[in-house]
Each structure stands twice: as structure tokens, then as C-alpha cells.
Amino acid sequence: MRVLVVEDEKRLAGGLKKGLEAEGFAVDVALTGTDGLWMAREHDYDVQILDIMLPGVNGFQICSTLRKEGVWTPILMLTAKDGELDEAEALDSGADDYLTKPFSYVVLIARLRALLRRGARERPAVLESGTLRLDPAARRCWREETELRLTAREMSLLEFMIRHNDEVLSKREILDHVWDYDFEGDPNIVEVYVKHLRSKIDRPFGLETIKTVRGSGYRLSSDER
Ligand code: CA
């Protein structure tokens, strides 16, 4: 089994190489994101371990780039304990699993073996609502053939709404799923984001697919009239 390790901390990278080789893996190490992406494209790995903060291209970018290019090698991402970039983002970018630093080798090996048993997953289905399409793994979205430029939060909001197409969603439900469970800010932030979304997915196309349901919340409708 061939594994690519993309990690810029030399000691950790060296330790990983040694440890994994002792377990019978063939290990290639890249010390920058740029090298890591190049190696991932050039060679066929059974599994990859990606650090997030890397010189050149970061781990999220490597992961989402590979997924966009149709590379579905299982990826385990290493997240920092106090990193501002969290585990959800690792999974959003198309990683299959994550491990928080510092981690134990026993756990790392177990996770890798689990990923290898599972194998490369199928490309997740593209979500649709009427002429709207959203690719959750690639984080891309289209209205008919036009690609829409959405921020990460707008994309998450739209993904949640498409997954609950034609259902009325309360602001609270939206907050709980799109923001953190412990979000303590102004719930009217939802209104602001719905407004942004409308200006991107509906208005330029003369549509009104996000309906306001008075006193209840919002509903994304696949019926575009
Ligand atoms: Ca790093």
C-alpha cells in the first residue's frame, strides 16, 4: 500500500515515514503543498495524509483540487488543535477523515487501515433543485450552465436548503445546521444570507425560488415560477 504524506514539519514527516514503513506501507513524503499536489497528480496512491497549513498550496486546496479533478483516493487530514480551520472544513473540502494533532500512531494506523478497507468512495451525487445544481464535494454550484460564485457560508446554506428542497426551514434550523450549534449571535444573520443567495441564484435569472414563509422561515422550491 502506497501512501503520500504531505507535511511541512520535517520531524513529524520523518517520523510518519518511519512509523508507516514499519507497518509495511510504501511512503512518499512531500514537504510543501505544491510538491504534494504534484505528487498526488503524478502517482496513484492508495491513501494520502495531508497536513492543512502548508507552504504553497494548503491541505484544503490540495484536497478540493484533487476531488475536482476526479481523484478519489482516500484522504486523512491532520488538523491542529487550536487551528482556526476546523474539522468540518476538512470534510467539506472532500477529505474522508481527520485526526487532530498531536495523535497517537496506533490511532493513525487504525484510521488508515479503515480508509483502505473502505477504498475510494464514489463521487457524491450532485444535488439538484430545478435548474440549480450543487456539487458538495467540489463546492461548486450552477444555475443551468452558469457557474455561481458563492462564499463558503452561502454554499453551505444553499446545500442545506437543497437537501431539504420544498420543506419549510425555520431560522433556528438553518442556524443550527449552517452555523455552529452554539451560535449566540443575531438570528437575523439568516435573513442577510438568504438575501445574498437570492441576489446570486434567483434575481439574475428572473426567478424566485427561495420563498419566505411568513412567521415560519424559508422554503427553496424546485418549481421556478
Ligand atoms: Ca503544517
Tab-separated table of C-alpha atoms and ligand atoms in Angstrom, residues 7-9 51-54 101, ligand 1:
chain	number	residue	atom	x	y	z
A	7	GLU	CA	3.593	17.563	5.943
A	8	ASP	CA	5.940	20.531	6.261
A	9	GLU	CA	7.174	19.811	9.788
A	51	ASP	CA	-1.483	18.473	6.785
A	52	ILE	CA	-3.578	21.668	6.487
A	53	MET	CA	-1.158	24.546	6.970
A	54	LEU	CA	1.492	24.042	4.299
A	101	LYS	CA	-2.515	16.794	16.262
B	1	CA	CA	1.995	22.474	8.793
